[in-house]
Short mmCIF file of C-alpha atoms in Angstrom, two decimals:
data_model
loop_
_atom_site.label_atom_id
_atom_site.label_comp_id
_atom_site.label_asym_id
_atom_site.label_seq_id
_atom_site.Cartn_x
_atom_site.Cartn_y
_atom_site.Cartn_z
CA MET A 15 -11.57 46.29 72.23
CA LYS A 16 -13.44 43.13 71.53
CA ASN A 17 -15.61 44.89 68.94
CA LYS A 18 -12.54 46.46 67.34
CA ARG A 19 -10.87 43.09 67.10
CA ILE A 20 -13.95 41.72 65.40
CA CYS A 21 -14.04 44.63 62.97
CA LEU A 22 -10.32 44.25 62.31
CA SER A 23 -10.73 40.55 61.72
CA ALA A 24 -13.64 41.12 59.42
CA GLY A 25 -11.52 43.65 57.52
CA ILE A 26 -8.65 41.18 57.16
CA LEU A 27 -11.05 38.49 55.99
CA SER A 28 -12.56 40.86 53.48
CA LEU A 29 -9.14 41.90 52.21
CA THR A 30 -7.99 38.29 52.06
CA SER A 31 -11.12 37.38 50.20
CA CYS A 32 -10.47 40.11 47.68
CA VAL A 33 -6.88 38.97 47.20
CA ILE A 34 -7.96 35.36 46.73
CA THR A 35 -10.66 36.42 44.25
CA ALA A 36 -8.15 38.57 42.32
CA ASN A 37 -5.59 35.79 42.30
CA ALA A 38 -8.19 33.28 41.10
CA ALA A 39 -9.18 35.59 38.29
CA GLU A 40 -5.54 36.08 37.34
CA VAL A 41 -4.92 32.32 37.40
CA GLU A 42 -8.06 31.74 35.30
CA LYS A 43 -6.89 34.40 32.84
CA LYS A 44 -3.45 32.77 32.60
CA GLN A 45 -4.99 29.36 32.14
CA GLU A 46 -7.27 30.47 29.35
CA ARG A 47 -6.45 28.39 26.30
CA PRO A 48 -6.67 29.65 22.73
CA ASN A 49 -8.99 27.88 20.31
CA VAL A 50 -7.88 25.97 17.21
CA LEU A 51 -9.77 25.80 13.92
CA PHE A 52 -8.15 23.43 11.46
CA ILE A 53 -9.65 23.54 7.93
CA LEU A 54 -8.69 20.73 5.62
CA ALA A 55 -9.69 20.59 1.97
CA ASP A 56 -9.64 17.30 0.04
CA ASP A 57 -7.65 17.02 -3.23
CA TYR A 58 -7.16 20.80 -3.37
CA GLY A 59 -4.21 21.94 -5.47
CA TRP A 60 -1.34 24.30 -4.66
CA ASN A 61 -2.52 26.99 -7.00
CA ASP A 62 -6.25 26.32 -7.05
CA LEU A 63 -6.89 29.62 -5.24
CA GLY A 64 -6.63 33.27 -6.15
CA CYS A 65 -3.92 34.18 -3.68
CA MET A 66 -1.74 31.47 -5.20
CA GLY A 67 -2.14 32.87 -8.73
CA SER A 68 -5.24 31.28 -10.25
CA LYS A 69 -7.00 33.61 -12.71
CA TYR A 70 -9.92 31.26 -13.13
CA TYR A 71 -10.99 30.00 -9.72
CA GLU A 72 -12.45 32.55 -7.32
CA THR A 73 -11.63 32.23 -3.62
CA PRO A 74 -12.25 35.60 -1.92
CA ASN A 75 -12.48 34.10 1.56
CA LEU A 76 -9.29 32.12 1.33
CA ASP A 77 -7.64 35.19 -0.18
CA ARG A 78 -8.87 37.21 2.82
CA MET A 79 -7.35 34.65 5.14
CA ALA A 80 -4.01 34.98 3.32
CA ALA A 81 -4.20 38.77 3.67
CA ASN A 82 -4.82 38.47 7.42
CA GLY A 83 -2.17 35.82 8.05
CA VAL A 84 0.80 34.06 6.55
CA LEU A 85 0.87 32.19 3.22
CA PHE A 86 3.38 29.33 2.96
CA THR A 87 4.70 28.70 -0.56
CA ASN A 88 6.61 25.48 0.23
CA ALA A 89 4.09 23.54 2.35
CA TYR A 90 3.79 19.78 1.84
CA ALA A 91 1.47 16.92 2.61
CA THR A 92 3.24 13.74 3.82
CA CYS A 93 1.71 11.73 0.94
CA GLN A 94 0.30 12.22 -2.53
CA VAL A 95 -2.99 10.54 -1.47
CA SER A 96 -5.38 11.27 1.36
CA SER A 97 -5.47 8.68 4.17
CA PRO A 98 -1.71 8.68 4.83
CA SER A 99 -1.44 12.48 4.99
CA ARG A 100 -4.55 12.71 7.24
CA ALA A 101 -2.99 10.14 9.61
CA SER A 102 0.19 12.24 9.70
CA ILE A 103 -1.81 15.35 10.71
CA MET A 104 -3.39 13.36 13.53
CA THR A 105 -0.16 11.78 14.74
CA GLY A 106 2.72 14.04 13.84
CA LYS A 107 4.53 11.10 12.18
CA TYR A 108 5.71 10.25 8.69
CA THR A 109 3.61 7.67 6.93
CA PRO A 110 5.87 4.58 7.39
CA ARG A 111 5.85 5.13 11.16
CA HIS A 112 2.05 5.05 11.50
CA GLY A 113 1.76 2.48 8.75
CA VAL A 114 -1.00 4.08 6.64
CA THR A 115 0.94 4.52 3.37
CA ASP A 116 -1.96 4.32 0.90
CA TRP A 117 -5.60 5.44 0.83
CA ILE A 118 -7.56 3.04 2.94
CA GLY A 119 -9.35 0.58 0.74
CA GLU A 120 -6.80 0.23 -2.07
CA LYS A 121 -5.47 -3.22 -2.90
CA TRP A 122 -1.93 -4.39 -2.14
CA GLY A 123 0.20 -7.52 -2.58
CA GLU A 124 -1.20 -10.19 -4.86
CA ASP A 125 -4.63 -8.64 -4.70
CA TRP A 126 -3.21 -5.80 -6.80
CA ARG A 127 -3.36 -8.09 -9.84
CA LYS A 128 -7.16 -7.80 -9.71
CA MET A 129 -6.75 -4.20 -10.93
CA ASN A 130 -5.49 -5.58 -14.27
CA ARG A 131 -2.68 -3.06 -14.45
CA HIS A 132 -0.05 -5.73 -15.05
CA SER A 133 2.49 -3.78 -13.01
CA LYS A 134 6.14 -4.56 -12.45
CA VAL A 135 5.87 -4.73 -8.67
CA LEU A 136 3.26 -5.64 -6.09
CA PRO A 137 2.42 -2.75 -3.75
CA ALA A 138 3.52 -3.06 -0.11
CA GLU A 139 1.16 -3.96 2.72
CA TYR A 140 -0.21 -1.05 4.71
CA ALA A 141 -2.27 -0.37 7.85
CA MET A 142 -6.01 -0.28 7.10
CA GLU A 143 -6.85 1.94 10.05
CA LEU A 144 -5.26 4.49 12.37
CA SER A 145 -3.75 2.58 15.27
CA LYS A 146 -5.23 2.99 18.73
CA ASP A 147 -1.65 3.16 20.03
CA GLU A 148 -1.27 6.58 18.50
CA TYR A 149 -1.94 9.56 20.78
CA THR A 150 -3.65 11.87 18.35
CA ILE A 151 -3.72 15.69 18.46
CA ALA A 152 -7.45 15.40 19.25
CA GLU A 153 -6.78 13.11 22.22
CA CYS A 154 -4.02 15.35 23.52
CA LEU A 155 -6.19 18.49 23.32
CA ARG A 156 -9.19 16.63 24.84
CA ASP A 157 -7.00 15.56 27.77
CA ASN A 158 -5.98 19.18 28.26
CA GLY A 159 -9.51 20.52 28.62
CA TYR A 160 -10.45 21.10 25.00
CA THR A 161 -13.77 20.15 23.47
CA THR A 162 -12.90 18.33 20.26
CA PHE A 163 -15.07 18.37 17.15
CA ILE A 164 -14.92 17.12 13.58
CA ALA A 165 -17.17 18.02 10.67
CA GLY A 166 -16.61 16.14 7.45
CA LYS A 167 -14.17 13.59 6.03
CA TRP A 168 -12.23 11.09 8.21
CA HIS A 169 -11.22 8.10 6.02
CA LEU A 170 -8.94 6.49 8.62
CA GLY A 171 -10.62 3.17 9.15
CA GLU A 172 -13.89 1.27 9.41
CA GLU A 173 -16.31 1.55 12.33
CA GLY A 174 -14.26 1.14 15.50
CA SER A 175 -11.68 3.48 14.10
CA TRP A 176 -13.86 6.51 13.50
CA PRO A 177 -13.21 10.01 14.88
CA GLU A 178 -14.85 9.28 18.27
CA ASP A 179 -12.39 6.40 18.67
CA HIS A 180 -9.44 8.76 18.32
CA GLY A 181 -10.23 11.69 20.57
CA PHE A 182 -13.07 13.56 18.91
CA MET A 183 -15.97 14.19 21.30
CA ILE A 184 -18.39 15.37 18.62
CA ASN A 185 -18.54 13.92 15.10
CA LYS A 186 -20.58 15.41 12.27
CA GLY A 187 -19.98 13.45 9.10
CA GLY A 188 -16.74 11.58 9.68
CA TRP A 189 -16.78 7.87 8.86
CA SER A 190 -15.10 5.23 6.69
CA ALA A 191 -15.77 6.79 3.25
CA GLY A 192 -13.20 8.96 1.52
CA SER A 193 -15.69 10.64 -0.80
CA PRO A 194 -19.19 12.06 -0.40
CA LYS A 195 -21.25 8.91 -1.10
CA GLY A 196 -24.46 10.87 -1.74
CA GLY A 197 -22.70 13.71 -3.59
CA TYR A 198 -22.47 17.33 -2.59
CA PHE A 199 -26.20 17.88 -2.09
CA SER A 200 -28.59 16.30 0.36
CA PRO A 201 -29.45 13.44 0.81
CA TYR A 202 -25.89 12.60 1.81
CA LYS A 203 -25.95 8.84 2.44
CA ASN A 204 -23.74 9.47 5.45
CA PRO A 205 -24.47 7.54 8.70
CA LYS A 206 -22.81 10.28 10.79
CA LEU A 207 -24.64 13.21 9.22
CA GLU A 208 -28.40 13.68 9.12
CA ASP A 209 -29.82 14.70 5.78
CA GLY A 210 -30.81 18.31 5.34
CA PRO A 211 -33.47 19.75 3.07
CA ALA A 212 -33.35 18.37 -0.49
CA GLY A 213 -30.52 20.11 -2.33
CA GLU A 214 -28.75 21.43 0.75
CA ASN A 215 -25.06 21.96 -0.02
CA LEU A 216 -22.69 19.65 1.85
CA SER A 217 -19.80 22.14 2.24
CA MET A 218 -22.05 24.81 3.66
CA ARG A 219 -23.74 22.24 5.96
CA LEU A 220 -20.37 21.33 7.39
CA GLY A 221 -19.58 25.00 7.84
CA ARG A 222 -22.83 25.54 9.69
CA GLU A 223 -22.25 22.57 11.95
CA THR A 224 -18.85 24.06 12.81
CA VAL A 225 -20.35 27.47 13.60
CA GLU A 226 -23.02 25.99 15.84
CA PHE A 227 -20.34 24.07 17.71
CA MET A 228 -18.23 27.23 18.16
CA LYS A 229 -21.28 29.17 19.46
CA GLU A 230 -21.97 26.46 22.04
CA GLN A 231 -18.39 26.45 23.25
CA LYS A 232 -18.40 30.20 23.63
CA LYS A 233 -21.42 29.92 25.89
CA LYS A 234 -19.68 27.31 27.97
CA LYS A 235 -16.45 29.33 27.93
CA LYS A 236 -14.47 26.28 26.95
CA PRO A 237 -11.54 26.12 24.55
CA PHE A 238 -12.17 24.07 21.43
CA PHE A 239 -10.43 22.16 18.67
CA ALA A 240 -12.62 22.24 15.51
CA TYR A 241 -11.49 20.09 12.63
CA LEU A 242 -13.46 21.21 9.60
CA SER A 243 -12.53 18.54 7.08
CA PHE A 244 -14.32 19.18 3.77
CA TYR A 245 -15.18 16.44 1.39
CA ALA A 246 -14.68 19.06 -1.27
CA VAL A 247 -13.12 19.13 -3.72
CA HIS A 248 -12.91 15.33 -4.11
CA GLY A 249 -14.62 13.69 -7.13
CA SER A 250 -17.19 13.10 -8.24
CA ILE A 251 -17.38 16.84 -8.72
CA GLU A 252 -20.73 18.67 -8.63
CA THR A 253 -21.96 22.23 -8.49
CA THR A 254 -25.07 24.30 -9.15
CA GLN A 255 -26.39 25.25 -12.55
CA GLU A 256 -25.75 28.89 -11.69
CA ASN A 257 -22.11 28.23 -10.81
CA TRP A 258 -21.51 26.10 -13.87
CA GLU A 259 -22.94 28.78 -16.18
CA TYR A 260 -20.90 31.55 -14.54
CA PHE A 261 -17.61 29.68 -14.86
CA ARG A 262 -18.45 28.32 -18.29
CA ASN A 263 -18.85 31.90 -19.49
CA LYS A 264 -15.70 32.93 -17.70
CA ALA A 265 -13.70 30.20 -19.44
CA ASP A 266 -15.16 31.30 -22.76
CA SER A 267 -14.17 34.92 -22.12
CA MET A 268 -10.61 33.87 -21.18
CA GLY A 269 -10.32 31.79 -24.36
CA ILE A 270 -10.96 28.06 -24.50
CA ALA A 271 -7.88 26.08 -25.61
CA LYS A 272 -8.43 23.49 -28.31
CA LYS A 273 -6.34 20.98 -26.39
CA GLY A 274 -6.45 20.57 -22.65
CA PHE A 275 -4.41 17.42 -21.94
CA ALA A 276 -0.93 16.02 -22.49
CA VAL A 277 0.29 12.54 -21.58
CA ASP A 278 3.00 12.62 -18.91
CA ARG A 279 4.65 9.17 -18.72
CA THR A 280 1.41 7.36 -17.83
CA LEU A 281 -1.98 9.08 -17.92
CA PRO A 282 -3.21 12.23 -19.69
CA VAL A 283 -2.68 15.26 -17.45
CA ARG A 284 -4.84 18.35 -17.55
CA GLN A 285 -3.01 21.48 -18.78
CA THR A 286 -5.75 24.07 -18.31
CA GLN A 287 -7.75 25.56 -15.45
CA ASP A 288 -11.11 25.78 -17.20
CA ASN A 289 -13.35 23.18 -15.60
CA PRO A 290 -16.58 25.02 -14.72
CA VAL A 291 -17.97 22.32 -12.46
CA TYR A 292 -14.76 22.14 -10.45
CA ALA A 293 -14.61 25.90 -10.23
CA GLY A 294 -18.18 25.92 -8.89
CA LEU A 295 -17.30 23.29 -6.31
CA ILE A 296 -14.36 25.41 -5.14
CA ARG A 297 -16.69 28.40 -4.87
CA GLN A 298 -19.07 26.36 -2.67
CA MET A 299 -16.21 25.43 -0.33
CA ASP A 300 -14.93 28.99 -0.23
CA ASP A 301 -18.45 30.27 0.62
CA ALA A 302 -18.59 27.86 3.52
CA ILE A 303 -15.13 28.94 4.74
CA GLY A 304 -16.31 32.58 4.54
CA TYR A 305 -19.37 31.72 6.61
CA VAL A 306 -17.18 30.16 9.30
CA LEU A 307 -14.64 33.01 9.35
CA ASP A 308 -17.43 35.66 9.44
CA ASN A 309 -18.99 33.98 12.46
CA LEU A 310 -15.65 33.55 14.13
CA GLU A 311 -15.36 37.34 13.99
CA LYS A 312 -18.97 37.98 15.03
CA LEU A 313 -18.47 35.82 18.06
CA GLY A 314 -15.26 37.60 18.95
CA LEU A 315 -13.40 34.31 18.78
CA ASP A 316 -10.98 35.48 16.12
CA LYS A 317 -9.06 37.24 18.91
CA ASN A 318 -8.21 33.95 20.48
CA THR A 319 -8.20 31.34 17.70
CA LEU A 320 -5.49 29.80 15.56
CA VAL A 321 -6.86 29.12 12.05
CA ILE A 322 -5.04 26.76 9.70
CA PHE A 323 -6.07 25.94 6.13
CA THR A 324 -4.40 23.33 3.96
CA SER A 325 -5.08 20.30 1.76
CA ASP A 326 -4.38 16.57 2.18
CA ASN A 327 -2.69 16.09 -1.24
CA GLY A 328 -2.37 17.69 -4.61
CA GLY A 329 -5.21 18.63 -6.96
CA VAL A 330 -6.48 16.04 -9.41
CA THR A 331 -4.78 16.61 -12.75
CA SER A 332 -5.07 13.00 -13.94
CA GLY A 333 -7.30 10.12 -12.87
CA ASP A 334 -10.54 10.55 -10.90
CA ALA A 335 -12.31 13.63 -12.35
CA TYR A 336 -9.24 15.10 -14.12
CA SER A 337 -10.33 18.34 -12.48
CA THR A 338 -7.56 20.88 -12.63
CA SER A 339 -4.09 21.93 -13.78
CA LEU A 340 -1.34 22.89 -11.36
CA LEU A 341 1.20 24.18 -13.84
CA PRO A 342 3.98 25.12 -13.43
CA LEU A 343 4.03 22.28 -10.95
CA ARG A 344 4.28 18.86 -12.58
CA GLY A 345 1.65 16.20 -11.90
CA GLY A 346 -1.01 16.19 -9.22
CA LYS A 347 -2.77 13.89 -6.77
CA GLY A 348 -1.24 10.42 -6.58
CA ARG A 349 1.95 11.42 -8.40
CA GLN A 350 5.46 11.89 -7.08
CA TRP A 351 6.18 15.33 -8.45
CA GLU A 352 5.46 18.64 -6.72
CA GLY A 353 1.84 18.80 -7.93
CA GLY A 354 1.13 15.69 -5.90
CA ILE A 355 2.62 16.70 -2.58
CA ARG A 356 2.98 20.51 -2.45
CA GLU A 357 -0.13 22.14 -0.89
CA PRO A 358 -1.66 25.50 -0.17
CA LEU A 359 -1.11 26.54 3.47
CA LEU A 360 -2.64 29.65 5.09
CA ILE A 361 -2.31 30.37 8.82
CA GLN A 362 -4.20 33.15 10.54
CA TYR A 363 -3.69 33.82 14.21
CA PRO A 364 -4.14 36.60 16.81
CA GLY A 365 -1.35 39.09 16.95
CA CYS A 366 0.05 38.24 13.52
CA LYS A 367 3.14 40.45 13.17
CA ASN A 368 3.17 40.54 9.36
CA PRO A 369 -0.31 39.98 7.93
CA GLY A 370 -0.25 39.28 4.23
CA SER A 371 3.31 37.97 4.34
CA LYS A 372 4.72 34.88 2.63
CA CYS A 373 7.04 32.24 4.02
CA ASP A 374 9.20 30.17 1.68
CA VAL A 375 10.59 27.77 4.29
CA PRO A 376 9.58 24.16 3.59
CA VAL A 377 7.10 22.77 6.10
CA ILE A 378 5.16 19.50 6.17
CA GLY A 379 2.02 17.84 7.58
CA THR A 380 3.79 16.40 10.63
CA ASP A 381 4.38 19.95 11.86
CA TYR A 382 0.79 20.78 12.69
CA TYR A 383 0.60 18.70 15.84
CA PRO A 384 3.54 20.38 17.65
CA THR A 385 2.62 23.83 16.27
CA ILE A 386 -0.89 23.58 17.75
CA LEU A 387 0.45 22.52 21.13
CA ASP A 388 3.06 25.27 21.03
CA PHE A 389 0.42 27.92 20.21
CA ALA A 390 -1.83 26.59 23.00
CA GLY A 391 0.97 26.78 25.55
CA LEU A 392 0.86 23.03 26.11
CA PRO A 393 3.88 20.72 26.58
CA LEU A 394 5.11 19.14 23.34
CA GLN A 395 4.62 15.36 22.95
CA LYS A 396 8.03 14.59 21.49
CA GLN A 397 7.57 10.82 21.75
CA GLN A 398 4.48 11.19 19.55
CA HIS A 399 5.13 13.87 16.92
CA VAL A 400 8.63 12.59 16.35
CA ASP A 401 8.79 13.86 12.74
CA GLY A 402 7.25 17.26 13.30
CA VAL A 403 8.49 20.62 14.63
CA SER A 404 6.59 23.68 15.74
CA ILE A 405 6.54 26.31 13.00
CA MET A 406 5.51 29.06 15.42
CA PRO A 407 8.94 30.73 15.00
CA LEU A 408 8.21 31.12 11.27
CA LEU A 409 4.86 32.78 12.06
CA ASN A 410 6.67 35.23 14.26
CA GLY A 411 9.27 36.10 11.67
CA GLY A 412 11.98 33.75 12.89
CA ASN A 413 13.46 30.50 11.56
CA ILE A 414 13.53 26.81 12.27
CA ALA A 415 16.45 24.44 11.98
CA GLU A 416 17.27 23.21 8.50
CA ARG A 417 16.12 19.65 7.85
CA SER A 418 15.40 17.16 5.10
CA LEU A 419 11.79 16.20 4.25
CA PHE A 420 10.83 12.64 3.30
CA TRP A 421 8.05 10.71 1.59
CA HIS A 422 7.43 6.97 1.04
CA TYR A 423 4.74 5.71 -1.28
CA PRO A 424 5.33 1.99 -2.13
CA HIS A 425 2.13 1.87 -4.21
CA TYR A 426 0.62 2.73 -7.59
CA GLY A 427 -1.73 5.68 -7.73
CA ASN A 428 -4.91 5.45 -9.81
CA GLN A 429 -3.88 8.94 -10.97
CA GLY A 430 -0.71 7.57 -12.59
CA GLY A 431 1.67 7.67 -9.64
CA GLU A 432 4.53 5.16 -9.37
CA PRO A 433 5.98 3.36 -6.29
CA CYS A 434 8.69 5.68 -4.99
CA SER A 435 10.46 7.30 -2.08
CA ILE A 436 11.47 10.99 -2.00
CA ILE A 437 13.81 13.30 -0.15
CA ARG A 438 13.86 17.10 -0.30
CA ASP A 439 17.06 18.62 1.02
CA GLY A 440 17.26 22.38 0.65
CA ASP A 441 16.38 23.08 -2.99
CA TRP A 442 17.37 19.58 -4.05
CA LYS A 443 14.82 16.84 -4.54
CA LEU A 444 15.57 13.17 -5.27
CA ILE A 445 12.92 10.65 -6.33
CA PHE A 446 13.79 6.97 -6.10
CA TYR A 447 11.63 4.53 -8.10
CA HIS A 448 11.08 1.06 -6.74
CA GLU A 449 10.17 -0.48 -10.09
CA ASP A 450 13.62 -0.19 -11.69
CA LEU A 451 15.75 1.39 -8.87
CA ARG A 452 16.40 4.56 -10.87
CA CYS A 453 16.68 8.07 -9.42
CA GLU A 454 15.61 11.49 -10.64
CA LEU A 455 17.42 14.50 -9.24
CA TYR A 456 15.91 18.02 -9.46
CA ASN A 457 16.77 21.44 -8.16
CA LEU A 458 13.46 23.14 -7.42
CA SER A 459 14.98 26.64 -7.25
CA ILE A 460 15.80 26.54 -10.93
CA ASP A 461 13.29 23.97 -12.20
CA ILE A 462 10.06 23.99 -10.22
CA SER A 463 8.44 22.04 -13.04
CA GLU A 464 10.87 19.10 -12.58
CA SER A 465 11.31 18.99 -16.30
CA GLU A 466 14.95 18.00 -16.57
CA PRO A 467 16.67 15.49 -14.21
CA LEU A 468 20.20 16.55 -13.18
CA ASN A 469 21.62 13.08 -12.49
CA ILE A 470 24.42 13.34 -15.06
CA GLN A 471 25.47 16.82 -13.99
CA TYR A 472 25.50 16.07 -10.23
CA PRO A 473 26.28 12.38 -9.63
CA GLU A 474 27.73 13.08 -6.15
CA LYS A 475 24.52 14.84 -5.12
CA VAL A 476 22.55 11.78 -6.26
CA LYS A 477 24.78 9.55 -4.17
CA GLU A 478 24.53 11.82 -1.11
CA LEU A 479 20.77 12.15 -1.14
CA LYS A 480 20.21 8.49 -1.95
CA GLY A 481 22.31 7.63 1.10
CA LYS A 482 20.23 9.91 3.33
CA LEU A 483 17.02 8.49 1.91
CA ASP A 484 18.19 4.86 2.46
CA GLU A 485 19.14 5.69 6.06
CA TRP A 486 15.71 7.24 6.69
CA LEU A 487 13.82 4.33 5.14
CA LYS A 488 15.70 1.96 7.41
CA ASP A 489 15.13 4.12 10.49
CA VAL A 490 11.34 4.30 9.99
CA GLY A 491 10.97 0.61 9.07
CA ALA A 492 9.49 1.34 5.66
CA LYS A 493 7.78 -1.56 3.93
CA MET A 494 8.76 -2.11 0.33
CA PRO A 495 6.97 -3.36 -2.81
CA VAL A 496 8.21 -6.65 -4.28
CA ALA A 497 8.71 -7.76 -7.87
CA ASP A 498 5.69 -9.48 -9.39
CA MET A 499 6.83 -12.82 -10.71
CA GLU A 500 3.80 -12.89 -13.02
CA TYR A 501 4.61 -9.57 -14.63
CA ASN A 502 3.76 -9.46 -18.31
CA PRO A 503 5.32 -6.46 -20.12
CA LYS A 504 3.14 -6.95 -23.22
CA GLU A 505 -0.03 -6.67 -21.20
CA GLU A 506 1.24 -3.62 -19.34
CA ALA A 507 2.09 -2.01 -22.66
CA LYS A 508 -1.51 -2.52 -23.83
CA VAL A 509 -2.85 -0.78 -20.70
CA LYS A 510 -0.49 2.19 -21.13
CA LEU A 511 -1.28 2.47 -24.85
CA LYS A 512 -4.98 2.70 -24.02
CA TRP A 513 -4.25 5.50 -21.51
CA LYS A 514 -2.24 7.41 -24.12
CA THR A 515 -4.84 7.09 -26.88
CA LYS A 516 -8.39 6.24 -25.95
CA VAL A 517 -8.36 7.81 -22.51
CA LEU A 518 -6.70 10.96 -23.87
CA GLU A 519 -9.32 11.24 -26.61
CA GLN A 520 -12.14 10.66 -24.14
CA LYS A 521 -10.93 13.33 -21.69
CA GLU A 522 -10.52 15.90 -24.44
CA LYS A 523 -14.12 15.31 -25.52
CA GLU A 524 -15.44 15.50 -21.96
CA ARG A 525 -13.59 18.74 -21.30
CA LEU A 526 -14.94 20.51 -24.39
CA ASN A 527 -18.40 19.05 -23.91
CA MET A 528 -18.57 20.52 -20.36
CA LEU A 529 -17.79 23.93 -21.83
CA ARG A 530 -20.64 23.82 -24.38
CA LYS A 531 -23.56 26.21 -23.79
CA ASP A 532 -26.08 23.39 -23.98
CA TRP A 533 -24.17 20.97 -21.71
CA LYS A 534 -26.24 19.17 -19.10
CA PRO A 535 -24.90 17.20 -16.12
CA ASN A 536 -25.93 13.74 -14.92
CA LYS A 537 -29.56 14.00 -13.84
CA ASP A 538 -28.83 12.18 -10.57
CA TRP A 539 -27.29 15.35 -9.05
CA TRP A 540 -29.22 18.23 -10.55
CA GLY A 541 -31.12 18.61 -7.29
CA SER A 542 -28.33 21.13 -6.87
CA MET A 543 -30.53 23.61 -8.66
CA ILE A 544 -32.13 24.25 -5.25
CA THR A 545 -30.40 27.18 -3.58
CA ILE A 546 -30.00 27.26 0.19
CA ASP A 547 -29.24 30.71 1.58
#
C-alpha cells in the first residue's frame, strides 16, 4: 500500500504540475501585449500621397498600408506647426494645456520685434520644453512592460528634455533640432545618431534602426513601442540626382504650368504639385516605410502590431521650401486653414474588419494616446489624456461620441499664419483672429477650400461657436497675444508688399529653374549621388 500511495502521490503531483504549467502558459498568452509602431512624418501634407489623390508623388508603400487598413479623411494635428502637435501626441492634451503652443525656438513677446515683421500683436509666451510633469505615452508603455524606442525627430526641448527624459529607453537621432542639421545624407551632424557611410540616406537609416530594434525585441519576446519619427519631409529638401531627374521628367510629361504661385493674404502659396526634389524626398521616406513594413511581415510581427502613420502638421505651401500644393485645401503648414492642420492618417492593425476602407469621422492628435492603450488592453489614463478619446470603435466599424475640436495658436507662422483660435463643430469651422478680433465661419461640407466666409448668412452660428470657443479657451487657461504698442502699420505694409512682389517673383523663378533639364542643386548636398541599397 505504501508503494501505491507513493505512486498515487507522484501521479497527483505530475497532474498538478501539468495543470500549473498549462495555466501558466494560458496566463502568459493572455498577458501577451501587442506591439505599437507609430510612424510620424514631418511637414507632410494631407494629399501628398497617392491614396489621397496625388497624381505626381509616388507612395506605393503608404498606399499599401491604406489598402491593408483604414484611411481617415478628417484627421487633424493639434497645431499647424510641429513642436505643439508632437507634444500633444506624447501627452494626449491640447496645446494650451501642455503649454507648447509654438515650435520650440521661435521668438515671443517683445523679442518678436527682432523678426522685423512689424506685427500688430506680440505673440504669447509658450513652454520651451515638454514638462516633466507630463506622463507621456512612452512612459506609460514603459511602465507596463514595453521597450520604448525612438528613431528620428524629437524637437521638444534642449538636453535634459530629450526622448530618454520622457520615457524612451532607446534613442536613435532624437534631440533638440527640428530639422536635419546635416541634411538628408550622411554626415548627419546629429549627436544622437552616428554617421553612416558618406551619402547614406537619413530616412532609410532611421528605417533600418527601427527594424534592428524590432528584431531584437522579437528575440527577447518583449512587446515594443517604436516611434519612427522621420525628419522628412522638412526643409531644406534634398534628394538624389536620379530621383530629381525622374520627377522632373514626370512633371514635364504632365505639363508644366507657367505660373505656380498665388498670394493668399500674406505670402505666395504654391498652387502646383510639381517639385521634383520634394517628390524625390517623399519617395525616399516611402522607401524607408516599405522597408520597415516588409520586415514587420518577415518577422511575423504584423500579426500583433498596431501601425499608425500620420504627420505633425500640414505640408509646406508657403514659407520654408515652398514645397507642395494641397489644393483643394487652403493654405499649409503654419496657417489656420485646413491645409495647415488636416493630416493624412493611415492605421493598419491585426484583424482589420474592413481593409481599404475610409473613415470620415473627425479625429485629432490627442486621440493616439488613449487609442494605443485601448488597443494594448491597458487601463486608460484619463487624468493625462484629458482631450483624447480612443478611436478603436471607428477602426471596428463603430462610432464615437460627437464632439467639438479645438486649436489655439497665439503666434505668427513664418509660413504666413496669423494668431488665431479655431473650433470645428460638425461640418462648421470658426476661426477667431487675435489681431483684430474678427471671425471667419466656414462649412467644410460645402466649401472644403474655405473660400467664402458665411458670417453674414449665419450670424447665430458665429455667436454659438464663438461662445463655445471662448469657454474652451478659458477652461484650458490659454495664453493670449497682446497688442504691440510700437506697431507701425507703414512698416508692416512694406514687409507685406515685398512678400507679394519680390518674394512671389523669386519663388516663380526658383520653381521653373528646378524644372530645367540643366538644373543643378547646391553642391553641399550632392553627395546624395551615392546610392545605398
